[in-house]
Each structure stands twice: as structure tokens, then as C-alpha cells.
Tab-separated table of C-alpha atoms in Angstrom:
chain	number	residue	atom	x	y	z
A	1	MET	CA	-101.830	19.298	174.057
A	2	GLY	CA	-100.231	20.339	177.333
A	3	LYS	CA	-101.741	17.288	179.077
A	4	PHE	CA	-100.215	15.003	176.503
A	5	ILE	CA	-96.721	16.361	176.919
A	6	LEU	CA	-96.965	16.176	180.719
A	7	ARG	CA	-98.211	12.583	180.522
A	8	THR	CA	-95.435	11.619	178.173
A	9	SER	CA	-92.788	13.279	180.368
A	10	LEU	CA	-94.245	11.547	183.424
A	11	SER	CA	-94.208	8.173	181.733
A	12	ARG	CA	-90.534	8.603	180.646
A	13	LEU	CA	-89.548	9.693	184.128
A	14	LEU	CA	-91.272	6.665	185.641
A	15	PHE	CA	-89.628	4.337	183.086
A	16	SER	CA	-86.250	5.835	183.760
A	17	SER	CA	-86.602	5.524	187.543
A	18	ILE	CA	-87.448	1.870	187.092
A	19	THR	CA	-84.946	0.917	184.521
A	20	LEU	CA	-81.899	2.831	185.870
A	21	PRO	CA	-81.626	0.877	189.072
A	22	ILE	CA	-82.011	-2.419	187.159
A	23	PHE	CA	-79.261	-1.216	184.789
A	24	VAL	CA	-76.876	-0.313	187.663
A	25	PHE	CA	-77.552	-3.609	189.363
A	26	THR	CA	-76.969	-5.697	186.398
A	27	SER	CA	-73.855	-3.758	185.342
A	28	GLN	CA	-72.288	-4.226	188.728
A	29	ALA	CA	-72.945	-7.974	188.640
A	30	ALA	CA	-71.354	-8.157	185.343
A	31	ILE	CA	-68.148	-6.565	186.672
A	32	ALA	CA	-67.649	-9.390	189.211
A	33	GLU	CA	-65.065	-11.851	187.963
A	34	GLU	CA	-65.226	-15.605	188.654
A	35	CYS	CA	-61.942	-16.738	190.269
A	36	ARG	CA	-60.736	-20.324	190.723
A	37	VAL	CA	-58.408	-22.129	192.872
A	38	GLN	CA	-57.566	-25.874	192.618
A	39	LEU	CA	-56.806	-26.924	196.157
A	40	HIS	CA	-54.748	-30.081	196.756
A	41	ASN	CA	-55.125	-31.488	200.307
A	42	ASN	CA	-51.741	-33.407	200.667
A	43	SER	CA	-51.930	-33.088	204.492
A	44	SER	CA	-52.864	-35.413	207.186
A	45	PHE	CA	-55.911	-33.474	208.209
A	46	LYS	CA	-59.443	-32.752	206.765
A	47	ILE	CA	-60.179	-29.253	205.603
A	48	ARG	CA	-63.509	-27.847	206.813
A	49	GLU	CA	-63.257	-24.198	205.723
A	50	VAL	CA	-61.497	-22.145	202.966
A	51	ARG	CA	-62.214	-18.438	202.864
A	52	MET	CA	-60.653	-15.834	200.580
A	53	SER	CA	-59.944	-12.244	201.350
A	54	HIS	CA	-58.082	-9.278	199.710
A	55	VAL	CA	-54.583	-9.186	200.742
A	56	GLY	CA	-54.118	-7.522	204.161
A	57	LYS	CA	-57.831	-7.234	204.979
A	58	ASP	CA	-59.660	-9.120	207.750
A	59	ARG	CA	-63.009	-9.427	205.955
A	60	TRP	CA	-63.224	-13.024	204.863
A	61	GLY	CA	-65.572	-14.298	202.107
A	62	LYS	CA	-67.887	-17.153	202.408
A	63	ASN	CA	-66.825	-20.729	203.103
A	64	LEU	CA	-65.975	-22.210	199.675
A	65	VAL	CA	-66.030	-25.683	201.147
A	66	ASP	CA	-69.714	-25.477	201.833
A	67	HIS	CA	-70.331	-26.220	198.016
A	68	ILE	CA	-68.314	-29.559	198.247
A	69	GLU	CA	-70.037	-32.885	199.001
A	70	ASP	CA	-69.587	-33.661	202.695
A	71	LYS	CA	-68.416	-30.041	203.194
A	72	THR	CA	-64.929	-31.435	203.669
A	73	VAL	CA	-61.710	-31.546	201.619
A	74	TRP	CA	-60.425	-35.016	202.538
A	75	GLN	CA	-56.729	-35.967	202.842
A	76	GLY	CA	-55.442	-36.659	199.295
A	77	GLN	CA	-58.444	-34.920	197.589
A	78	SER	CA	-58.078	-32.149	195.046
A	79	VAL	CA	-61.090	-29.795	194.524
A	80	ASN	CA	-61.879	-26.764	192.412
A	81	LEU	CA	-62.949	-23.817	194.548
A	82	GLU	CA	-64.668	-20.793	192.823
A	83	PHE	CA	-65.357	-17.326	194.211
A	84	GLU	CA	-66.393	-13.992	192.778
A	85	ASP	CA	-64.480	-10.790	193.039
A	86	GLU	CA	-64.878	-7.301	191.542
A	87	ARG	CA	-61.259	-6.121	191.889
A	88	ASN	CA	-59.705	-8.321	189.190
A	89	GLN	CA	-56.405	-8.888	191.246
A	90	CYS	CA	-53.945	-11.756	191.351
A	91	GLU	CA	-53.065	-12.107	194.998
A	92	TYR	CA	-55.488	-13.139	197.767
A	93	ASP	CA	-55.208	-14.285	201.302
A	94	MET	CA	-56.695	-17.681	201.941
A	95	LYS	CA	-57.719	-18.847	205.362
A	96	VAL	CA	-57.781	-22.730	205.822
A	97	VAL	CA	-59.555	-24.282	208.891
A	98	ASP	CA	-58.996	-27.889	209.615
A	99	GLU	CA	-61.183	-30.417	211.432
A	100	HIS	CA	-59.665	-29.420	214.804
A	101	HIS	CA	-60.503	-25.722	214.159
A	102	ASN	CA	-56.733	-24.921	213.624
A	103	LYS	CA	-56.430	-21.975	211.280
A	104	GLU	CA	-53.684	-21.178	208.775
A	105	LYS	CA	-53.375	-18.230	206.434
A	106	TYR	CA	-51.714	-18.437	203.014
A	107	ARG	CA	-50.997	-16.010	200.174
A	108	VAL	CA	-52.264	-17.330	196.845
A	109	ASN	CA	-51.534	-15.788	193.408
A	110	ILE	CA	-54.164	-17.038	191.045
A	111	CYS	CA	-52.560	-15.363	187.974
A	112	ASP	CA	-49.432	-17.681	188.252
A	113	GLY	CA	-51.734	-20.737	187.997
A	114	SER	CA	-54.519	-21.643	190.329
A	115	ASP	CA	-53.060	-24.741	191.825
A	116	PHE	CA	-52.366	-24.593	195.631
A	117	GLU	CA	-51.126	-27.431	197.850
A	118	ILE	CA	-51.755	-27.777	201.560
A	119	THR	CA	-49.142	-29.994	203.424
A	120	ASP	CA	-48.234	-30.706	206.969
A	121	ASN	CA	-45.075	-28.635	206.695
């Protein structure tokens, strides 16, 4: 009888040690929120990169333009850009890099509507 209890306890421990990391991993993934920005390029230049960051941080996310055909936001084009974030906040910094590698940083509030326009001004 002692061997049965020990075996049952070991199998529960093994099951718990396998399922707990899976539960933590999936629960963390479920916390991430899908954020969207509709970008309107009303400028005279092509946009090659758009990266999002938390306000005031220098850690930029992945290039959101990589998911667009031609990896370019052309003049006059509007695109939907999506990124994931766990913080559930409204304001983000957005870095835009044009075809000549010029960089501009903008403040975007996705809670006030997700439309953002890039112009030459």
C-alpha cells in the first residue's frame, strides 16, 4: 500500500510540473492585447519602417511594415498595422523611417481612434 501512495504522489508531482509551465505560458499569452493603428501616408515619401514603443522607452518593437506587401507604405496608401502589448495602455511612441532612412518619432493615442496621418509638415 505504501508503494501505491508513493507512485500516485510521484505521478501527480510529475503531472503538475509539466502542466504548470504550460498553464503559465498560455495565461501570459492570453494577457497580450492586439492593438491596431490605421496609418495614412499622405506624405511625399515611402515609409519603410514603423515601430511601436511604450512612451518614453527606447526599446522599439518589430517593424510592422514587414507584414505589408512590398514592405513599403507608399505615398497615398493607408494600411492597418497590428501589434501585441501586455500593458493595455492608450499612448505609444511610434518611430517612422522613410526610404532615405530619415527617422521621425510621433505620439499615438490608440484609445482616441486608431487613425494616424503622416504628412510632410
